[in-house]
Amino acid sequence: MSATTAPLTGDKDNEATETKTDPVSRWADERLGLYKGTKSLIRKVFPDHWSFLLGEIALFSFILILLSGVFLTLWFKPSMTEVEYHGSYYPLNGVSMSEAFASTLNISFDVRAGLLMRQVHHWAALIFIMAIMVHSLRIFFTGAFRKPREINWLIGFTLMILGLLEGFAGYSLPDDLLSGTGLRIASGVVLAIPIVGTYLSYFLFGGDFPGHDFIPRLFTIHVLLVPALIVGLVTAHLILVFVQKHTQWAGPGKTNENVVGLPFMPVYMAKAGGFMFVIFGVVFLLAGLVQINPIWVYGPYTPDQISAGSQPDWYIGFLEGSLRMMPNWEWNLWGHTISFNVLIPSLVVPGILFTGYALWPFFEQWVTGDKREHHILDRPRNRPTRTAIGVAGITFYGVLWLGGGNDLIATHFHLSVEALTWTFRVLVFVGPVIAFWCTKRIALGLQRRDKDKILHGRETGIIKVSLDGEFSEVHEPLSAGERYRLTAHEVQKPLELGPATDENGVPRPGGRGLRLRAKASKAMFSDHVETTVEEYKELEAGHGHH
Amino acid sequence: MSTDHLPESVGGAGHGTLTKDAAADDPFKDPGLPEYRPRVTDLDPKAAKRAERQVALLFLISIAGLVGSLFCYTFISNTAVVRVTGLGTVNANNLALGLCLGFAFLAMGSGAIHWARTLMTDVDLVQYRHEMKSDPEATAEAVSEWKQGVADSGFTKYPLIRRSLLTAMLVLPLPAVWLLRDLGPMPKDRLRHTLWAKDQKLINPNTKQPLRAEDITVGTLALANPEQIYSPEQKEEFVDQLAKAAVLVVRLPQNALKGSEEQKKQQWDWSVDGIMAFSKICTHVGCPVALYEQQTHHMLCPCHQSTFDLSDNGRVIFGPAARSLPQLPITVNANGELVAVSDFRQPVGPSFWERG
């Protein structure tokens, strides 16, 4: 151990030159290194765009879910013990129900602000999942998932799946007729899993469905396990946004090497903090004005009853539709049953859809071979194939989702539910193809429009009549900034393989993987509209002659 | 896949950055940040003062809403209802709290945003990005530190330790799964049996009285549970048993039956003069079937619209269910009450792997 000749602190000479700080911050700094830890964060610059708020909606509704959820746990009893209800809601007086359902009634009718908090919790959850999905699509369509943000894409994807699970778990806890029916369907899906399904169902439910164990187990998952994972992943998600800095749109002065915007302190603290309260306000107004999940109307769960027009929360609708439109295929082989009618719609289809979505950034990087960092967002039109695939995916999901409401559509519009189901069975395949084609055409059309604007300028709406009586519209040249904004993106060209062997007869390296990549590249990047500097200059020169 | 061995054109964009080396006469070059255009609040002190008052007003509204919510919580009864046009009759306490807190939060949020937009700086700042990857010195340092650590541990030097540790790590997850065994009992043949058995009376779940043959006429749809389900020893398992045993009872005229002669005969034999009991549990994923079309004898499951023709052995005529609704053979006892002949002859409810 060395001799302690110099004191660690309290050097009077040094202190004189130090910045004056208040005693509390100094106390914290001496223990946490507060100043060096936060100095670069305080004035961190964030770019501005409305689409960057979608993730914030998810974050702030999640905060509200946590707060209202804690309130609800103070009264909710996660128990399937049968009790006889004697509370303020007279129509269910004396009815036998689980303690979970009875305590939810209690929260709704006897705890002041209980109904409000239940409705805040439910509305915020619906908004949370909606915001995650739209935010995720924003990332997809603008290519914000590209290097270096692939890990954050996967974190966000995991959060989306966790959000769906968490939502379904919470929806099931009150043990009402509607959510109990949802669990019954879930148990049927688990039973359909080959080999282990029956065991899995008995382990999950602690025996026969519904048993007495499931609600307490689901409660722990809903209030502890999944929220802890979500909080952890949200933290990681945000840290990465800070560390990697936010993407931005191309524009004058905005390049791939910089980030242009306003400082976190004070502008984004005020704007984001304010936005949080705006979200809170909207959710509280919804909770006060628009009834949601009136479980007392549904009644307690009992496995022999159901109401017509049963619908899950919106984000489970696509699974419901998928189950509804599947033909009734089932195989009996060597004494075993394989229920394709349940497995395909509830596990295989969402499995493929979500896995494909999660892996898209890696697929795209493999096709382009592009290993550079990208911080400038793509305008969706400039990546027509990616955009078209995205819209095809949305269409596929949308048809499944509509299919989940086929009974309500049928009763509202006086249509036959069978005819509707057949329509959806066809649309689920045809719809995405049409959507792909249309989107790609629209994207290329928009590219041509951009080209037109770059070369000929903006339409002013001013009509000129020449001396000969000819009408023409005055075009105004774009500003240099606008011209840059429209031309800043790279035009991705399809991969050219060249001859299979070079002039010395040496075969081209790469093999089958490379040929596959070239095919994918051709499919994705063959169609594009390019505006070159030469075209522009030629036209400019042409104008000079007039 | 590495791009190193690929022909020039294949490597495509490759590594590096996206900087455009724009020539001076490039018409598409970046003109740089546009000149700052001040807002009215930057130029006019009166406008700034006005904005200040607006922000403060919003914060005051927020205070009013927050305090108002305390007032509503305390003084509006939780059971009071109020009729509001467009909303119908709603809980007054809930409505008042929602409005107070909703507008309080909205005012607070818009106040902060209005402040940021009108009075805080809106001069764009520029910060530079740095590639995420570590610089060569940091990389070299980290790698050498790591190597030193590995060397110090002797991980490579002592293969016995290494291999036994890795094996231990492979075994580690086993208890994590094994210890969950008591989550539930083995399924055994529980999915194959219900509480129905010979001479079990069909009990009306609403009146708890046995169903009698004369109660059921053509067009009636009745529900029934086995008598045993109401016995004290079944109290614990009531809901579980109900999820398997619930049946619906209808009466069909003999000439309505469809299918082969053999099928028609069996269906009729399992009935009491056309009174038939079918499992109420859908063979798709287990929802209770519920919507009965008297004229066609079709039974629809509201969950996924599987439709069963009760006049044709409960055959599936539409939807995702793959198997017919099982029929429970019933007869009538000496007192004229409907009773089961036996349990269902096949498992009821959704399919499962072992069902066969």
JSON list of N, CA and C in Angstrom, two decimals, chain B residues 206-247:
[
{"chain": "B", "resi": 206, "resn": "ASN", "atom": "N", "xyz": [-80.71, -24.61, -15.05]},
{"chain": "B", "resi": 206, "resn": "ASN", "atom": "CA", "xyz": [-81.37, -23.44, -14.47]},
{"chain": "B", "resi": 206, "resn": "ASN", "atom": "C", "xyz": [-82.28, -23.83, -13.31]},
{"chain": "B", "resi": 207, "resn": "THR", "atom": "N", "xyz": [-83.08, -24.88, -13.53]},
{"chain": "B", "resi": 207, "resn": "THR", "atom": "CA", "xyz": [-84.04, -25.26, -12.48]},
{"chain": "B", "resi": 207, "resn": "THR", "atom": "C", "xyz": [-83.46, -26.34, -11.57]},
{"chain": "B", "resi": 208, "resn": "LYS", "atom": "N", "xyz": [-82.36, -26.95, -11.97]},
{"chain": "B", "resi": 208, "resn": "LYS", "atom": "CA", "xyz": [-81.73, -28.08, -11.27]},
{"chain": "B", "resi": 208, "resn": "LYS", "atom": "C", "xyz": [-82.69, -29.29, -11.18]},
{"chain": "B", "resi": 209, "resn": "GLN", "atom": "N", "xyz": [-83.71, -29.30, -12.05]},
{"chain": "B", "resi": 209, "resn": "GLN", "atom": "CA", "xyz": [-84.66, -30.42, -12.09]},
{"chain": "B", "resi": 209, "resn": "GLN", "atom": "C", "xyz": [-84.33, -31.32, -13.27]},
{"chain": "B", "resi": 210, "resn": "PRO", "atom": "N", "xyz": [-84.65, -32.63, -13.14]},
{"chain": "B", "resi": 210, "resn": "PRO", "atom": "CA", "xyz": [-84.41, -33.53, -14.28]},
{"chain": "B", "resi": 210, "resn": "PRO", "atom": "C", "xyz": [-85.27, -33.15, -15.48]},
{"chain": "B", "resi": 211, "resn": "LEU", "atom": "N", "xyz": [-84.69, -33.31, -16.66]},
{"chain": "B", "resi": 211, "resn": "LEU", "atom": "CA", "xyz": [-85.48, -33.06, -17.88]},
{"chain": "B", "resi": 211, "resn": "LEU", "atom": "C", "xyz": [-86.39, -34.26, -18.10]},
{"chain": "B", "resi": 212, "resn": "ARG", "atom": "N", "xyz": [-87.62, -33.99, -18.52]},
{"chain": "B", "resi": 212, "resn": "ARG", "atom": "CA", "xyz": [-88.56, -35.07, -18.81]},
{"chain": "B", "resi": 212, "resn": "ARG", "atom": "C", "xyz": [-88.85, -35.07, -20.30]},
{"chain": "B", "resi": 213, "resn": "ALA", "atom": "N", "xyz": [-89.17, -36.22, -20.82]},
{"chain": "B", "resi": 213, "resn": "ALA", "atom": "CA", "xyz": [-89.37, -36.35, -22.27]},
{"chain": "B", "resi": 213, "resn": "ALA", "atom": "C", "xyz": [-90.42, -35.36, -22.76]},
{"chain": "B", "resi": 214, "resn": "GLU", "atom": "N", "xyz": [-91.49, -35.16, -21.97]},
{"chain": "B", "resi": 214, "resn": "GLU", "atom": "CA", "xyz": [-92.57, -34.28, -22.47]},
{"chain": "B", "resi": 214, "resn": "GLU", "atom": "C", "xyz": [-92.17, -32.81, -22.48]},
{"chain": "B", "resi": 215, "resn": "ASP", "atom": "N", "xyz": [-91.02, -32.46, -21.77]},
{"chain": "B", "resi": 215, "resn": "ASP", "atom": "CA", "xyz": [-90.55, -31.06, -21.78]},
{"chain": "B", "resi": 215, "resn": "ASP", "atom": "C", "xyz": [-90.00, -30.66, -23.15]},
{"chain": "B", "resi": 216, "resn": "ILE", "atom": "N", "xyz": [-89.55, -31.67, -23.89]},
{"chain": "B", "resi": 216, "resn": "ILE", "atom": "CA", "xyz": [-88.80, -31.36, -25.12]},
{"chain": "B", "resi": 216, "resn": "ILE", "atom": "C", "xyz": [-89.70, -31.58, -26.32]},
{"chain": "B", "resi": 217, "resn": "THR", "atom": "N", "xyz": [-90.03, -30.49, -27.01]},
{"chain": "B", "resi": 217, "resn": "THR", "atom": "CA", "xyz": [-90.82, -30.61, -28.22]},
{"chain": "B", "resi": 217, "resn": "THR", "atom": "C", "xyz": [-89.94, -30.23, -29.40]},
{"chain": "B", "resi": 218, "resn": "VAL", "atom": "N", "xyz": [-90.43, -30.50, -30.61]},
{"chain": "B", "resi": 218, "resn": "VAL", "atom": "CA", "xyz": [-89.64, -30.14, -31.80]},
{"chain": "B", "resi": 218, "resn": "VAL", "atom": "C", "xyz": [-89.46, -28.62, -31.80]},
{"chain": "B", "resi": 219, "resn": "GLY", "atom": "N", "xyz": [-88.21, -28.18, -32.00]},
{"chain": "B", "resi": 219, "resn": "GLY", "atom": "CA", "xyz": [-87.93, -26.74, -31.99]},
{"chain": "B", "resi": 219, "resn": "GLY", "atom": "C", "xyz": [-87.37, -26.27, -30.67]},
{"chain": "B", "resi": 220, "resn": "THR", "atom": "N", "xyz": [-87.49, -27.08, -29.59]},
{"chain": "B", "resi": 220, "resn": "THR", "atom": "CA", "xyz": [-86.92, -26.70, -28.30]},
{"chain": "B", "resi": 220, "resn": "THR", "atom": "C", "xyz": [-85.41, -26.88, -28.34]},
{"chain": "B", "resi": 221, "resn": "LEU", "atom": "N", "xyz": [-84.69, -26.00, -27.65]},
{"chain": "B", "resi": 221, "resn": "LEU", "atom": "CA", "xyz": [-83.26, -26.24, -27.40]},
{"chain": "B", "resi": 221, "resn": "LEU", "atom": "C", "xyz": [-83.08, -26.17, -25.89]},
{"chain": "B", "resi": 222, "resn": "ALA", "atom": "N", "xyz": [-82.72, -27.30, -25.28]},
{"chain": "B", "resi": 222, "resn": "ALA", "atom": "CA", "xyz": [-82.54, -27.31, -23.82]},
{"chain": "B", "resi": 222, "resn": "ALA", "atom": "C", "xyz": [-81.09, -27.64, -23.50]},
{"chain": "B", "resi": 223, "resn": "LEU", "atom": "N", "xyz": [-80.63, -27.20, -22.34]},
{"chain": "B", "resi": 223, "resn": "LEU", "atom": "CA", "xyz": [-79.29, -27.55, -21.88]},
{"chain": "B", "resi": 223, "resn": "LEU", "atom": "C", "xyz": [-79.43, -28.59, -20.79]},
{"chain": "B", "resi": 224, "resn": "ALA", "atom": "N", "xyz": [-78.41, -29.40, -20.65]},
{"chain": "B", "resi": 224, "resn": "ALA", "atom": "CA", "xyz": [-78.46, -30.40, -19.58]},
{"chain": "B", "resi": 224, "resn": "ALA", "atom": "C", "xyz": [-77.07, -30.74, -19.09]},
{"chain": "B", "resi": 225, "resn": "ASN", "atom": "N", "xyz": [-76.99, -31.04, -17.80]},
{"chain": "B", "resi": 225, "resn": "ASN", "atom": "CA", "xyz": [-75.75, -31.49, -17.19]},
{"chain": "B", "resi": 225, "resn": "ASN", "atom": "C", "xyz": [-76.03, -32.80, -16.48]},
{"chain": "B", "resi": 226, "resn": "PRO", "atom": "N", "xyz": [-74.99, -33.63, -16.27]},
{"chain": "B", "resi": 226, "resn": "PRO", "atom": "CA", "xyz": [-75.22, -34.88, -15.55]},
{"chain": "B", "resi": 226, "resn": "PRO", "atom": "C", "xyz": [-75.55, -34.58, -14.08]},
{"chain": "B", "resi": 227, "resn": "GLU", "atom": "N", "xyz": [-76.43, -35.36, -13.53]},
{"chain": "B", "resi": 227, "resn": "GLU", "atom": "CA", "xyz": [-76.88, -35.17, -12.15]},
{"chain": "B", "resi": 227, "resn": "GLU", "atom": "C", "xyz": [-75.70, -35.12, -11.18]},
{"chain": "B", "resi": 228, "resn": "GLN", "atom": "N", "xyz": [-74.74, -35.99, -11.43]},
{"chain": "B", "resi": 228, "resn": "GLN", "atom": "CA", "xyz": [-73.59, -36.15, -10.54]},
{"chain": "B", "resi": 228, "resn": "GLN", "atom": "C", "xyz": [-72.79, -34.87, -10.35]},
{"chain": "B", "resi": 229, "resn": "ILE", "atom": "N", "xyz": [-72.86, -33.97, -11.36]},
{"chain": "B", "resi": 229, "resn": "ILE", "atom": "CA", "xyz": [-72.03, -32.77, -11.30]},
{"chain": "B", "resi": 229, "resn": "ILE", "atom": "C", "xyz": [-72.44, -31.87, -10.13]},
{"chain": "B", "resi": 230, "resn": "TYR", "atom": "N", "xyz": [-73.68, -32.04, -9.64]},
{"chain": "B", "resi": 230, "resn": "TYR", "atom": "CA", "xyz": [-74.16, -31.20, -8.54]},
{"chain": "B", "resi": 230, "resn": "TYR", "atom": "C", "xyz": [-73.93, -31.84, -7.17]},
{"chain": "B", "resi": 231, "resn": "SER", "atom": "N", "xyz": [-73.30, -33.02, -7.16]},
{"chain": "B", "resi": 231, "resn": "SER", "atom": "CA", "xyz": [-73.05, -33.67, -5.87]},
{"chain": "B", "resi": 231, "resn": "SER", "atom": "C", "xyz": [-71.92, -32.95, -5.14]},
{"chain": "B", "resi": 232, "resn": "PRO", "atom": "N", "xyz": [-71.93, -32.99, -3.79]},
{"chain": "B", "resi": 232, "resn": "PRO", "atom": "CA", "xyz": [-70.92, -32.23, -3.02]},
{"chain": "B", "resi": 232, "resn": "PRO", "atom": "C", "xyz": [-69.48, -32.62, -3.38]},
{"chain": "B", "resi": 233, "resn": "GLU", "atom": "N", "xyz": [-69.25, -33.90, -3.69]},
{"chain": "B", "resi": 233, "resn": "GLU", "atom": "CA", "xyz": [-67.85, -34.30, -3.96]},
{"chain": "B", "resi": 233, "resn": "GLU", "atom": "C", "xyz": [-67.34, -33.73, -5.29]},
{"chain": "B", "resi": 234, "resn": "GLN", "atom": "N", "xyz": [-68.26, -33.24, -6.14]},
{"chain": "B", "resi": 234, "resn": "GLN", "atom": "CA", "xyz": [-67.83, -32.64, -7.41]},
{"chain": "B", "resi": 234, "resn": "GLN", "atom": "C", "xyz": [-67.67, -31.13, -7.30]},
{"chain": "B", "resi": 235, "resn": "LYS", "atom": "N", "xyz": [-67.92, -30.56, -6.11]},
{"chain": "B", "resi": 235, "resn": "LYS", "atom": "CA", "xyz": [-67.93, -29.11, -5.98]},
{"chain": "B", "resi": 235, "resn": "LYS", "atom": "C", "xyz": [-66.63, -28.47, -6.47]},
{"chain": "B", "resi": 236, "resn": "GLU", "atom": "N", "xyz": [-65.51, -29.11, -6.05]},
{"chain": "B", "resi": 236, "resn": "GLU", "atom": "CA", "xyz": [-64.19, -28.59, -6.42]},
{"chain": "B", "resi": 236, "resn": "GLU", "atom": "C", "xyz": [-63.99, -28.60, -7.93]},
{"chain": "B", "resi": 237, "resn": "GLU", "atom": "N", "xyz": [-64.50, -29.66, -8.56]},
{"chain": "B", "resi": 237, "resn": "GLU", "atom": "CA", "xyz": [-64.20, -29.86, -9.99]},
{"chain": "B", "resi": 237, "resn": "GLU", "atom": "C", "xyz": [-65.37, -29.46, -10.88]},
{"chain": "B", "resi": 238, "resn": "PHE", "atom": "N", "xyz": [-66.35, -28.76, -10.31]},
{"chain": "B", "resi": 238, "resn": "PHE", "atom": "CA", "xyz": [-67.58, -28.46, -11.05]},
{"chain": "B", "resi": 238, "resn": "PHE", "atom": "C", "xyz": [-67.30, -27.87, -12.43]},
{"chain": "B", "resi": 239, "resn": "VAL", "atom": "N", "xyz": [-66.50, -26.81, -12.45]},
{"chain": "B", "resi": 239, "resn": "VAL", "atom": "CA", "xyz": [-66.28, -26.11, -13.72]},
{"chain": "B", "resi": 239, "resn": "VAL", "atom": "C", "xyz": [-65.51, -26.99, -14.71]},
{"chain": "B", "resi": 240, "resn": "ASP", "atom": "N", "xyz": [-64.51, -27.72, -14.19]},
{"chain": "B", "resi": 240, "resn": "ASP", "atom": "CA", "xyz": [-63.74, -28.60, -15.06]},
{"chain": "B", "resi": 240, "resn": "ASP", "atom": "C", "xyz": [-64.63, -29.66, -15.70]},
{"chain": "B", "resi": 241, "resn": "GLN", "atom": "N", "xyz": [-65.53, -30.23, -14.88]},
{"chain": "B", "resi": 241, "resn": "GLN", "atom": "CA", "xyz": [-66.41, -31.27, -15.40]},
{"chain": "B", "resi": 241, "resn": "GLN", "atom": "C", "xyz": [-67.43, -30.68, -16.36]},
{"chain": "B", "resi": 242, "resn": "LEU", "atom": "N", "xyz": [-67.89, -29.48, -16.05]},
{"chain": "B", "resi": 242, "resn": "LEU", "atom": "CA", "xyz": [-68.86, -28.81, -16.90]},
{"chain": "B", "resi": 242, "resn": "LEU", "atom": "C", "xyz": [-68.27, -28.56, -18.29]},
{"chain": "B", "resi": 243, "resn": "ALA", "atom": "N", "xyz": [-66.97, -28.26, -18.31]},
{"chain": "B", "resi": 243, "resn": "ALA", "atom": "CA", "xyz": [-66.29, -27.95, -19.57]},
{"chain": "B", "resi": 243, "resn": "ALA", "atom": "C", "xyz": [-66.27, -29.16, -20.50]},
{"chain": "B", "resi": 244, "resn": "LYS", "atom": "N", "xyz": [-66.51, -30.35, -19.94]},
{"chain": "B", "resi": 244, "resn": "LYS", "atom": "CA", "xyz": [-66.55, -31.55, -20.79]},
{"chain": "B", "resi": 244, "resn": "LYS", "atom": "C", "xyz": [-67.96, -32.10, -20.96]},
{"chain": "B", "resi": 245, "resn": "ALA", "atom": "N", "xyz": [-68.78, -31.97, -19.89]},
{"chain": "B", "resi": 245, "resn": "ALA", "atom": "CA", "xyz": [-70.02, -32.74, -19.86]},
{"chain": "B", "resi": 245, "resn": "ALA", "atom": "C", "xyz": [-71.24, -31.99, -20.41]},
{"chain": "B", "resi": 246, "resn": "ALA", "atom": "N", "xyz": [-71.15, -30.66, -20.56]},
{"chain": "B", "resi": 246, "resn": "ALA", "atom": "CA", "xyz": [-72.35, -29.91, -20.96]},
{"chain": "B", "resi": 246, "resn": "ALA", "atom": "C", "xyz": [-72.93, -30.47, -22.26]},
{"chain": "B", "resi": 247, "resn": "VAL", "atom": "N", "xyz": [-74.25, -30.70, -22.26]},
{"chain": "B", "resi": 247, "resn": "VAL", "atom": "CA", "xyz": [-74.89, -31.16, -23.50]},
{"chain": "B", "resi": 247, "resn": "VAL", "atom": "C", "xyz": [-76.08, -30.26, -23.81]}
]
